[in-house]
Short mmCIF file of C-alpha atoms in Angstrom, two decimals:
data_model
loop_
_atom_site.label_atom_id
_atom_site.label_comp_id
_atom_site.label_asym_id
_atom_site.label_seq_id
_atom_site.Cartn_x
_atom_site.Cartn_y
_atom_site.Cartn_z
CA UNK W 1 -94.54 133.73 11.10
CA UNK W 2 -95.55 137.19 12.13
CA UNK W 3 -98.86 136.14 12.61
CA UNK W 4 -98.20 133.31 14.62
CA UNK W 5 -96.02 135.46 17.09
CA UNK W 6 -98.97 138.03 17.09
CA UNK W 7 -101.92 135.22 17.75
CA UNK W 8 -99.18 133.59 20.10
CA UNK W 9 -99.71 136.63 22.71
CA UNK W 10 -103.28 135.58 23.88
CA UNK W 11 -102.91 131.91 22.93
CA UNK W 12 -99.46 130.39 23.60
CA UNK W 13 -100.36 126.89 23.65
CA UNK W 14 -102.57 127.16 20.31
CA UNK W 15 -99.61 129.16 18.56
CA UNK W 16 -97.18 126.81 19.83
CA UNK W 17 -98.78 123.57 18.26
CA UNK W 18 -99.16 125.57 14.87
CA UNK W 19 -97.00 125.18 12.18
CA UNK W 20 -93.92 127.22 12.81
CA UNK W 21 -90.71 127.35 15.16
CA UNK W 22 -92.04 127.83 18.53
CA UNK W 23 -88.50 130.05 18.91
CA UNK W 24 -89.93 133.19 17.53
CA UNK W 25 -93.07 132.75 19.72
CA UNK W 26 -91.86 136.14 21.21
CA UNK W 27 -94.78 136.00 24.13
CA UNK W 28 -92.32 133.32 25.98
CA UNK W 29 -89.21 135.19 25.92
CA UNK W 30 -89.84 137.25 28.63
CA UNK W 31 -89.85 134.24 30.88
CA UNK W 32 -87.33 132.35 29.05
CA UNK W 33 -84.80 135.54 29.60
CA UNK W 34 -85.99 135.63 33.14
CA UNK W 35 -85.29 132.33 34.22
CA UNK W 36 -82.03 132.25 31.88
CA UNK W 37 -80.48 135.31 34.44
CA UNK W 38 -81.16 133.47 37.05
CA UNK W 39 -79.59 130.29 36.09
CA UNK W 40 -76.49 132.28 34.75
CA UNK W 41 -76.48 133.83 37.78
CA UNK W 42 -76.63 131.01 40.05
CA UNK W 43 -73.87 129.37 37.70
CA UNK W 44 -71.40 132.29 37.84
CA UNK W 45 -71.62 132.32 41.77
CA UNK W 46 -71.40 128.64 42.27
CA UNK W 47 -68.52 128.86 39.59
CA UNK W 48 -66.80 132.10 40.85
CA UNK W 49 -67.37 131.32 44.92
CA UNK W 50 -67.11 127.94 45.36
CA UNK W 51 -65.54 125.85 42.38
CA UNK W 52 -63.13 127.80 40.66
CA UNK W 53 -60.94 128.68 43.98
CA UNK W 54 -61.36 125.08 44.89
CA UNK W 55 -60.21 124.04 41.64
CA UNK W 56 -57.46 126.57 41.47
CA UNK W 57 -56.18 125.92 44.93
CA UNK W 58 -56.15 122.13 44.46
CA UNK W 59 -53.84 122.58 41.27
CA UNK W 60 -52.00 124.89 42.64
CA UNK W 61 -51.31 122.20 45.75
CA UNK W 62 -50.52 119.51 43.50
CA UNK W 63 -47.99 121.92 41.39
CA UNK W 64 -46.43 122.42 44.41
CA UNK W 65 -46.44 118.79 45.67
CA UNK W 66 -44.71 118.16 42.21
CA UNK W 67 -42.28 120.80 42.32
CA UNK W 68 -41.57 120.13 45.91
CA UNK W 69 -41.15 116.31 45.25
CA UNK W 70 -38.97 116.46 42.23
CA UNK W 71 -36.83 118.56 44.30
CA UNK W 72 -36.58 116.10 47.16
CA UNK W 73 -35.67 113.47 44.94
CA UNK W 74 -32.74 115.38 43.56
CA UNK W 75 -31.68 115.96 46.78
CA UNK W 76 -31.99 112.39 47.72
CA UNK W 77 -30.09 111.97 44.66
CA UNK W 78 -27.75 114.12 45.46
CA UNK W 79 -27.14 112.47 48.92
CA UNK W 80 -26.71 108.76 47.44
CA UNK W 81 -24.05 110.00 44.87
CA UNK W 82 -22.50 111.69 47.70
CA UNK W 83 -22.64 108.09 49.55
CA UNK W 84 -21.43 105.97 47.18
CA UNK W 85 -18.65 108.48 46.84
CA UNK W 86 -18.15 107.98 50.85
CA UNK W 87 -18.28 104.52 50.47
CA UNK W 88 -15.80 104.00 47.41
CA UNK W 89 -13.62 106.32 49.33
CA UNK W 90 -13.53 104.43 52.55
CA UNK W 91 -13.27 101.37 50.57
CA UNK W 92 -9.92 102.54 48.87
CA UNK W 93 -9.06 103.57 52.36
CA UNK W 94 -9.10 100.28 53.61
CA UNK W 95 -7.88 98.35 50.71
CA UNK W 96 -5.01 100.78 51.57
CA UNK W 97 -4.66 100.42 54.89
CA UNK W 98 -5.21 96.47 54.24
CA UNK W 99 -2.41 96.58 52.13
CA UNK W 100 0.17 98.13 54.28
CA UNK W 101 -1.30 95.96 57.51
CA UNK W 102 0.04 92.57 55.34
CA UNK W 103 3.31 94.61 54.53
CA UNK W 104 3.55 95.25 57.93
CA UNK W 105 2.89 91.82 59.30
CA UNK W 106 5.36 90.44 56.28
CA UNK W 107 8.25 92.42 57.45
CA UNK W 108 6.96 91.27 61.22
CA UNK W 109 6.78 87.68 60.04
CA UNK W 110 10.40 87.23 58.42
CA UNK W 111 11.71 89.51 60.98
CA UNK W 112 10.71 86.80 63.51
CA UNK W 113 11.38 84.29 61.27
CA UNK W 114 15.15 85.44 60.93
CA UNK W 115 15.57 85.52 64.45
CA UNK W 116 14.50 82.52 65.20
CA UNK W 117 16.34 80.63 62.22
CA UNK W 118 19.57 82.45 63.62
CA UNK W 119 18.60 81.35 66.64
CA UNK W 120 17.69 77.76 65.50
CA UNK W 121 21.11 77.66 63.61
CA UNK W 122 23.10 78.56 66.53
CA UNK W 123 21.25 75.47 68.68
CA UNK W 124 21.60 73.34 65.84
CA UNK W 125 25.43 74.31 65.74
CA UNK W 126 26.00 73.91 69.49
CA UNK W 127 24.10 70.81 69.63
CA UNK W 128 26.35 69.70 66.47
CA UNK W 129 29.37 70.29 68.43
CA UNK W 130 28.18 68.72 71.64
CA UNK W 131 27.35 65.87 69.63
CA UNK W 132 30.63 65.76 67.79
CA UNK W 133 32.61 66.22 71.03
CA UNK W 134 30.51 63.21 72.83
CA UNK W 135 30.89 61.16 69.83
CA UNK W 136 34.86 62.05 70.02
CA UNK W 137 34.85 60.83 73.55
CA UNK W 138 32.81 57.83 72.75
CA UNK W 139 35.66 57.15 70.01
CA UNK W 140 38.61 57.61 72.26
CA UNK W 141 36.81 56.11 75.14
CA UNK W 142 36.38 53.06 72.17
CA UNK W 143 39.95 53.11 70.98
CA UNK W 144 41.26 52.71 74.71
CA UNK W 145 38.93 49.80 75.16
CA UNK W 146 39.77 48.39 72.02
CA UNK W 147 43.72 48.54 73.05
CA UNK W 148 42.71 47.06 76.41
CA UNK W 149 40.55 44.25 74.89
CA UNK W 150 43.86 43.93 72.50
CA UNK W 151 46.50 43.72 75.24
CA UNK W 152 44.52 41.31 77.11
CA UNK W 153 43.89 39.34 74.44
CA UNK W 154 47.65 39.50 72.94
CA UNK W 155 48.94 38.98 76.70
CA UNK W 156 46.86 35.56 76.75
CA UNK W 157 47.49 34.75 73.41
CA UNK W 158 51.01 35.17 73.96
CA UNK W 159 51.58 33.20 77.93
CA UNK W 160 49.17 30.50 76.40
CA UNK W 161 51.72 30.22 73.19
CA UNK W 162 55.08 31.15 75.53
CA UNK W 163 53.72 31.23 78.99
CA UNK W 164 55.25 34.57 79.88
CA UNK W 165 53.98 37.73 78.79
CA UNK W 166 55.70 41.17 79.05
CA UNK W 167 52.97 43.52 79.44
CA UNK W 168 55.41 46.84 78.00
CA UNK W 169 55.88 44.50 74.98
CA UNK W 170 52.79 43.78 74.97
CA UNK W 171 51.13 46.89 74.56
CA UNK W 172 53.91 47.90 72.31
CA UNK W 173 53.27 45.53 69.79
CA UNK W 174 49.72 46.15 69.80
CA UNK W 175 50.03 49.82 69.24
CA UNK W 176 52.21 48.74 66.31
CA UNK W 177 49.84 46.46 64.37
CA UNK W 178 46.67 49.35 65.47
CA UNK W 179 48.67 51.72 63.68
CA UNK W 180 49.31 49.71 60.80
CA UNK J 1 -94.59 113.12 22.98
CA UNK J 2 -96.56 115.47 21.63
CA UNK J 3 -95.70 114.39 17.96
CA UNK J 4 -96.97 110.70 17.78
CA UNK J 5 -100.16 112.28 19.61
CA UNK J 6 -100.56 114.28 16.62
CA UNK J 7 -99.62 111.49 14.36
CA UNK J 8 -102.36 109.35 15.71
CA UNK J 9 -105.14 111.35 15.59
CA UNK J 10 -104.61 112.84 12.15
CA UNK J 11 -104.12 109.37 10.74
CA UNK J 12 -100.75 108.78 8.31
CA UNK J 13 -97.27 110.17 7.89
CA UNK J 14 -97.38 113.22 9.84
CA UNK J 15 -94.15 115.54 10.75
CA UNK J 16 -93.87 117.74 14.19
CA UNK J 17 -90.10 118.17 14.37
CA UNK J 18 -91.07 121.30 15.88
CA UNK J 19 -93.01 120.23 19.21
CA UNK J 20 -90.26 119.46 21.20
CA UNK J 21 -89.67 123.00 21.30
CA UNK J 22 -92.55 124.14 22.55
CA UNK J 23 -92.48 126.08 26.11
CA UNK J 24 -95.29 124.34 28.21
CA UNK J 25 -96.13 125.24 32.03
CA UNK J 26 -95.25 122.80 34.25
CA UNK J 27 -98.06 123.22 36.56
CA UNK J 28 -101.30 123.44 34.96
CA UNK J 29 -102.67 126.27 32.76
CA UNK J 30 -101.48 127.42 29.39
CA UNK J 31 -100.44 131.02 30.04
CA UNK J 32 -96.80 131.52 29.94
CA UNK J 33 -96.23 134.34 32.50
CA UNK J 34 -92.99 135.81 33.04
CA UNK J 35 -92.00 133.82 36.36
CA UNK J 36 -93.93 130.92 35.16
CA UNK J 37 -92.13 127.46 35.71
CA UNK J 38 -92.17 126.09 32.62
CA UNK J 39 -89.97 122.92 30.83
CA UNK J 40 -87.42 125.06 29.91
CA UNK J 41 -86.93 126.66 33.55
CA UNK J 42 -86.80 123.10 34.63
CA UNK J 43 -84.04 122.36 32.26
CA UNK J 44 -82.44 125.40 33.11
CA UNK J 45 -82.25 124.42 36.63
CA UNK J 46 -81.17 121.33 35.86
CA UNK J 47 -78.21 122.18 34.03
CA UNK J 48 -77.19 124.26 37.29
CA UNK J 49 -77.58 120.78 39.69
CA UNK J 50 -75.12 119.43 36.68
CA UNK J 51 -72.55 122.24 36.55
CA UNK J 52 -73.09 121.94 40.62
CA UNK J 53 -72.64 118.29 40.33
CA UNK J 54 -69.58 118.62 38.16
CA UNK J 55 -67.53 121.20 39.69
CA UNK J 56 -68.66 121.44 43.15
CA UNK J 57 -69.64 117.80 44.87
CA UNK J 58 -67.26 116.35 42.27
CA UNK J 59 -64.23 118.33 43.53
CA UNK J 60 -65.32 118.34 47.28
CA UNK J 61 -62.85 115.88 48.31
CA UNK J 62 -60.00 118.47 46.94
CA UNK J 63 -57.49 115.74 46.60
CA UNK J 64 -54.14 115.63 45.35
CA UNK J 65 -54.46 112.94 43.21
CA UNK J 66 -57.66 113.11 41.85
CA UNK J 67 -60.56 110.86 41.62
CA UNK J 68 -62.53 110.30 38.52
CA UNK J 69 -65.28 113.10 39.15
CA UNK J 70 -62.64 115.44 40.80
CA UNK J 71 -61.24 114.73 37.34
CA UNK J 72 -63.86 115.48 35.10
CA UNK J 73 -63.99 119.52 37.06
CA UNK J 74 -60.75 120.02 36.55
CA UNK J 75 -60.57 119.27 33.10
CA UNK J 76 -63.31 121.67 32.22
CA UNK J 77 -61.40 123.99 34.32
CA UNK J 78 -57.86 123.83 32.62
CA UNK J 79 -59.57 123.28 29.11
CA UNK J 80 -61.51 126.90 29.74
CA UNK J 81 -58.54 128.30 31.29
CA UNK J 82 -56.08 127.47 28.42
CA UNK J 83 -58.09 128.70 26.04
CA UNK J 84 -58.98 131.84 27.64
CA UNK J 85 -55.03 132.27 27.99
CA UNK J 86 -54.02 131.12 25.14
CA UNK J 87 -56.87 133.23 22.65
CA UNK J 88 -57.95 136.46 24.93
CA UNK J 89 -54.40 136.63 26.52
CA UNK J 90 -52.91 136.66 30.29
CA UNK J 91 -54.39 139.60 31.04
CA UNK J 92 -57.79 138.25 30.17
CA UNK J 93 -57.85 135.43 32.60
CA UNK J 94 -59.88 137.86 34.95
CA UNK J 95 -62.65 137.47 33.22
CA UNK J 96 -62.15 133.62 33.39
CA UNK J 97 -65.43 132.59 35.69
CA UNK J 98 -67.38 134.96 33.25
CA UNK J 99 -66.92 132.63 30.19
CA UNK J 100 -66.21 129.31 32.48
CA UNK J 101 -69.92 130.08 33.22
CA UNK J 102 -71.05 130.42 29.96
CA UNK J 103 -69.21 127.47 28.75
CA UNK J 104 -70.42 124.82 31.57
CA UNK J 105 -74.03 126.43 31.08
CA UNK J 106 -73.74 125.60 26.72
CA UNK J 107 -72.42 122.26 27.36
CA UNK J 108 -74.45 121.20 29.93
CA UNK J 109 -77.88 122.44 28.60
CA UNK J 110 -76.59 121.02 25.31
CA UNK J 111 -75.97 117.32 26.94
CA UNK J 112 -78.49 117.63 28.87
CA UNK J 113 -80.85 118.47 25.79
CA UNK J 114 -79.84 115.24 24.69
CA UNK J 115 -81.24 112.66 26.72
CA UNK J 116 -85.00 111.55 25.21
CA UNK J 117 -87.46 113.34 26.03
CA UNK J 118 -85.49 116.37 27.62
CA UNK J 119 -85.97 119.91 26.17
CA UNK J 120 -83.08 121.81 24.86
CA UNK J 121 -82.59 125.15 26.17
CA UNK J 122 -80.17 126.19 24.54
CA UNK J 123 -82.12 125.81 20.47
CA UNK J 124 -84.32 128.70 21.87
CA UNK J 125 -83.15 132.40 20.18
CA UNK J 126 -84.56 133.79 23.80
CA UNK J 127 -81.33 132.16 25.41
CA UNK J 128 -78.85 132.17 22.83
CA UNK J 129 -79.24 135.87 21.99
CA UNK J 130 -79.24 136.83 25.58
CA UNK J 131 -76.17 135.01 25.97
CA UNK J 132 -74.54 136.99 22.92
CA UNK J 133 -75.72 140.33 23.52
CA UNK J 134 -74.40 139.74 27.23
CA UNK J 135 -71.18 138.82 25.43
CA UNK J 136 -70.90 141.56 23.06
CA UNK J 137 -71.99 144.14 25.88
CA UNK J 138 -69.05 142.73 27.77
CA UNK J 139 -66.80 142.90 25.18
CA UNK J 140 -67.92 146.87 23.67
CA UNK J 141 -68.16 148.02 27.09
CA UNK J 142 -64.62 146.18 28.09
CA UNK J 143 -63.41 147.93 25.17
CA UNK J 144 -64.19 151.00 25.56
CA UNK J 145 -63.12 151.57 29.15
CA UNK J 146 -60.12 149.85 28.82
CA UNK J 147 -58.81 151.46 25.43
CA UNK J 148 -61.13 154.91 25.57
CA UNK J 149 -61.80 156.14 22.25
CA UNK J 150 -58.39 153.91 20.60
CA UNK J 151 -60.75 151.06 20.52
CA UNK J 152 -62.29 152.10 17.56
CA UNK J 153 -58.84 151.56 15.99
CA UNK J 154 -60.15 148.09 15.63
CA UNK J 155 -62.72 149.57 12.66
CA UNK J 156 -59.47 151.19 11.26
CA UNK J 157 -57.22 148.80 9.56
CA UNK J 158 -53.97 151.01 9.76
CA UNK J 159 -52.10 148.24 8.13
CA UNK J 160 -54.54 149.12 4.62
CA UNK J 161 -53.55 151.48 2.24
CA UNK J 162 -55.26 154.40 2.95
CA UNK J 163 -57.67 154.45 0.00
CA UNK J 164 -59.47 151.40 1.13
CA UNK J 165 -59.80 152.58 5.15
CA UNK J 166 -62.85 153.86 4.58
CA UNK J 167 -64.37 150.94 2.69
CA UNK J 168 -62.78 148.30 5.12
CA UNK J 169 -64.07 150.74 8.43
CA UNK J 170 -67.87 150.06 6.79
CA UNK J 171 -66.87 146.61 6.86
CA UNK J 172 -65.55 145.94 9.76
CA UNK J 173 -68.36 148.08 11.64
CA UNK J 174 -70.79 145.80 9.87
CA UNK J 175 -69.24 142.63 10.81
CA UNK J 176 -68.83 143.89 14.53
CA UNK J 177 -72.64 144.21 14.93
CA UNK J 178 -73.60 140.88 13.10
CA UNK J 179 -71.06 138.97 15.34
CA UNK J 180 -74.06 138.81 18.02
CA UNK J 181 -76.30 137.70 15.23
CA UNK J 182 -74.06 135.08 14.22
CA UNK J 183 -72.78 134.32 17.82
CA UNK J 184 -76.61 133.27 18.94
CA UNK J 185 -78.30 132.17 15.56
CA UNK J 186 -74.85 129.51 15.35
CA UNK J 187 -75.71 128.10 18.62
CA UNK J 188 -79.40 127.83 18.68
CA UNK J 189 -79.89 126.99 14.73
CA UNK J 190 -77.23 123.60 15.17
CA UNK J 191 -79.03 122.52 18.31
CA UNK J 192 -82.62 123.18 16.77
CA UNK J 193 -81.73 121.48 13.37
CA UNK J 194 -80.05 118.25 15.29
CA UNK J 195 -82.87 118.06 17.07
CA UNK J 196 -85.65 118.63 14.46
CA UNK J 197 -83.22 116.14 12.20
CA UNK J 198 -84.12 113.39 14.82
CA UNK J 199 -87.69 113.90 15.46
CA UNK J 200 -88.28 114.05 11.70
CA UNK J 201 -86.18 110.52 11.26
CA UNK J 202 -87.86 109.06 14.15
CA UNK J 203 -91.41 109.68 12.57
CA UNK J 204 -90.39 108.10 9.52
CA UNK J 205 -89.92 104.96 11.96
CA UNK J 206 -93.63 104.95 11.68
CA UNK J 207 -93.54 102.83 8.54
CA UNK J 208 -92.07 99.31 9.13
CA UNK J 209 -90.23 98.77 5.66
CA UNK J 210 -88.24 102.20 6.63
CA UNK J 211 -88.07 101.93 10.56
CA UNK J 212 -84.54 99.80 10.65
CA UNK J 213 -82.89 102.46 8.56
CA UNK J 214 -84.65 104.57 10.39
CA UNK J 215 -83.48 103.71 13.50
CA UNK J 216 -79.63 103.83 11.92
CA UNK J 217 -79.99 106.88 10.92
CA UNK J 218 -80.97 108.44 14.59
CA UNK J 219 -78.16 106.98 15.93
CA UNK J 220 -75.59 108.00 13.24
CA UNK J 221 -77.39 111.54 13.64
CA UNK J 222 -77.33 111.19 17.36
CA UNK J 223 -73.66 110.37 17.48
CA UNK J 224 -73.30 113.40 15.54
CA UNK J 225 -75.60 115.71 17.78
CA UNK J 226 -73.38 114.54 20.77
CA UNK J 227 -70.55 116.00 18.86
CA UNK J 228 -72.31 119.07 17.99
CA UNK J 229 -73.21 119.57 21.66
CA UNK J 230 -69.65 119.74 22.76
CA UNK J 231 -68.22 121.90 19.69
CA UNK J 232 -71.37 124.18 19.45
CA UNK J 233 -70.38 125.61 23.06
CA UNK J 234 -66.64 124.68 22.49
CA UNK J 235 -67.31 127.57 19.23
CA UNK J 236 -69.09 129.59 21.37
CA UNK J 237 -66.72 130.10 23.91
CA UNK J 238 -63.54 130.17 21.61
CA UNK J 239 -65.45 133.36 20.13
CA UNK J 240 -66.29 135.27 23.20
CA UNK J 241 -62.38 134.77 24.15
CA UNK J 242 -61.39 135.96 20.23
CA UNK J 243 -64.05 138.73 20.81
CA UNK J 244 -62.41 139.77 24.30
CA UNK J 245 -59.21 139.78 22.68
CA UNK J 246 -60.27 142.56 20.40
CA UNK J 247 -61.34 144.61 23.11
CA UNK J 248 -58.38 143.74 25.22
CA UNK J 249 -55.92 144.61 22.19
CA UNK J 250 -57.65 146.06 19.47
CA UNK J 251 -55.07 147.14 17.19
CA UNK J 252 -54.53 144.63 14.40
#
């Protein structure tokens, strides 16, 4: 191995295809170590510049989106609870005020009602007594017909059965049998 | 590739699991200089127009909900973060884009080492040790200036009876300075090993009574490799944050 590394200083190619690990060819490490800086270099600057702010801002954007959306939500939460509370509220409200609108318009209702039944009853009564008092007048107005009709008839009957009629007798007699 | 080249002009069974590791110019010639463009520098830039692909034209849209690529960025991002949080501790998160760099440059040299007939960065020693001794600089250096002279409390195992201090200082010493040792040779060795693994399978293909369990085998081993690509610099990272811990809070 020593003597590989040794021969390897004039002849890299020649060392490098002998038998051995071309790693501890020691006449390429210079330019290996070289080019290795560089690279590391370049890497950490790309890294430390441009990529690892980037990176860094971007999650620290989207933690903030999160936290900043989760906390809308609750709040939009917070504001539907608050709405369905509203809105059960205002519908007990109304099934209240419903309530006492019927009540009202019950006790509006029968109030009416009452008057006009009183009203209704008093009609009915006057027209019952209008009625009765026509149909009273009717029956006198009847009965003197009737009596008339009957003393007519009687006062024929009686000059055609013993040609002389007294009308006073007459009308007596007839009031006698109408009674009976 | 280089191996079946081999293969054919030596005539029979003949193994290069090695090849594919082999740091070749780009443009003509054979001297490897030190600013010479070779594979690996290609790779290496490569994995930068990935990590550049991933977190930066995949995020450009910076959208609230995120699309698929936008995604993909900030899942790297919050799996990194977490871990540096969760292991090194709140007040390590400023070295975040530090290890964020080193973990998007493992994984993605590590994927990108993958694909046939890529070359995998990250099973050279050259980059993995560079990678831990710039992690264990970090961390002794972080250590120092943040906790002065207490930081070698973390050699000092107060919670010991005192007898053993001494023994379990040596110790702990010891196993401070191999944890760059370990930190690279973890990294490197799995990628090398998955890799030589497949090349050495895929030369038995060669022979036509072996090739269809051949061919099972690479893609049992390559469905492993992919999973050793993600964990290797998953490890890798999860022990620079454990490492940064100890400097951040050294006392046991």
């Amino acid at each position: 191995m020593a003597s590989t590394s040794t021969d390897a200083t004039s002849h890299a190619a020649e060392a490098a295809s002998a038998p051995g690990m071309p790693q501890l060819d020691f006449s390429n490490w210079g330019n290996q170590i070289f080019w290795l800086l560089i690279t590391l270099v370049v890497i950490y600057f790309v890294l430390s510049r441009i990529a690892l702010p980037r990176i860094a801002a971007v999650l620290a954007e989207r933690q903030g989106t999160i936290t900043n959306d989760i906390a809308a939500a609750e709040e939009l939460k917070a504001k539907a609870v608050e709405a369905e509370e509203a809105y059960n509220k205002a519908l007990a409200d109304a099934k209240v005020e419903a309530a006492r609108i019927v009540a009202e318009a019950k006790a509006e209702i029968q109030a009416e009602l009452n008057v006009a039944t009183q009203k209704a009853d008093a009609e009915i009564a006057a027209k019952a007594a209008e009625s009765e008092k026509a149909i009273a007048t009717i029956r006198s107005g009847a009965l003197a017909s009737i009596k008339d009709v009957a003393n007519a008839t009687t006062a024929e009957l009686v000059s055609a059965l013993s040609g002389k009629a007294d009308d006073a007798d007459v009308a007596k007699a007839v009031d006698a049998q109408m009674k009976g | 590739m280089a191996s079946e080249a081999h293969g054919a002009e030596e005539g029979g069974l003949v193994f290069h699991p090695m090849d594919q590791f082999n740091i070749k110019p780009l443009f003509g010639g054979d001297h490897v200089g030190l600013f010479t463009i070779t594979n690996a520098t290609l790779w290496m830039a490569l994995a930068v127009v990935a990590v550049v692909a991933m977190m930066v034209i995949g995020t450009r849209r910076r959208a609230i909900v995120p699309s698929r690529s936008q995604s993909i960025g900030e899942l790297a991002y919050g799996f990194v973060y977490k871990m540096v949080e969760d292991v090194a501790g709140k007040d390590a998160v400023k070295f975040f884009p530090y290890i964020m760099t080193l973990f998007m440059f493992i994984v993605s040299a590590n994927f990108l080492g993958l694909l046939p007939m890529s070359f995998a960065t990250t099973s050279h020693f050259a980059v993995t040790v560079v990678l831990a001794m710039a992690v264990f600089l970090t961390v002794t250096v972080v250590g120092f200036v943040k906790n002065g002279v207490g930081f070698l409390g973390l050699f000092w195992v107060s919670s010991a009876p005192l007898a053993l201090r001494p023994i379990l200082a040596l110790i702990e010493v010891i196993s401070y300075f191999v944890r760059p040792v370990s930190h690279s040779i973890r990294l490197a060795g799995n990628v090398m090993a998955g890799h030589a693994v497949l090349k050495v399978f895929a030369g038995f293909a060669a022979i036509a009574v072996v090739s269809p369990l051949s061919v099972v085998a690479i893609t049992a081993m390559y469905g492993l490799e992919v999973l050793v690509a993600f964990i290797q610099a998953y490890v890798f990272t999860i022990l620079t944050c454990v490492y940064l811990k100890d400097a951040l809070h050294p006392s046991h």
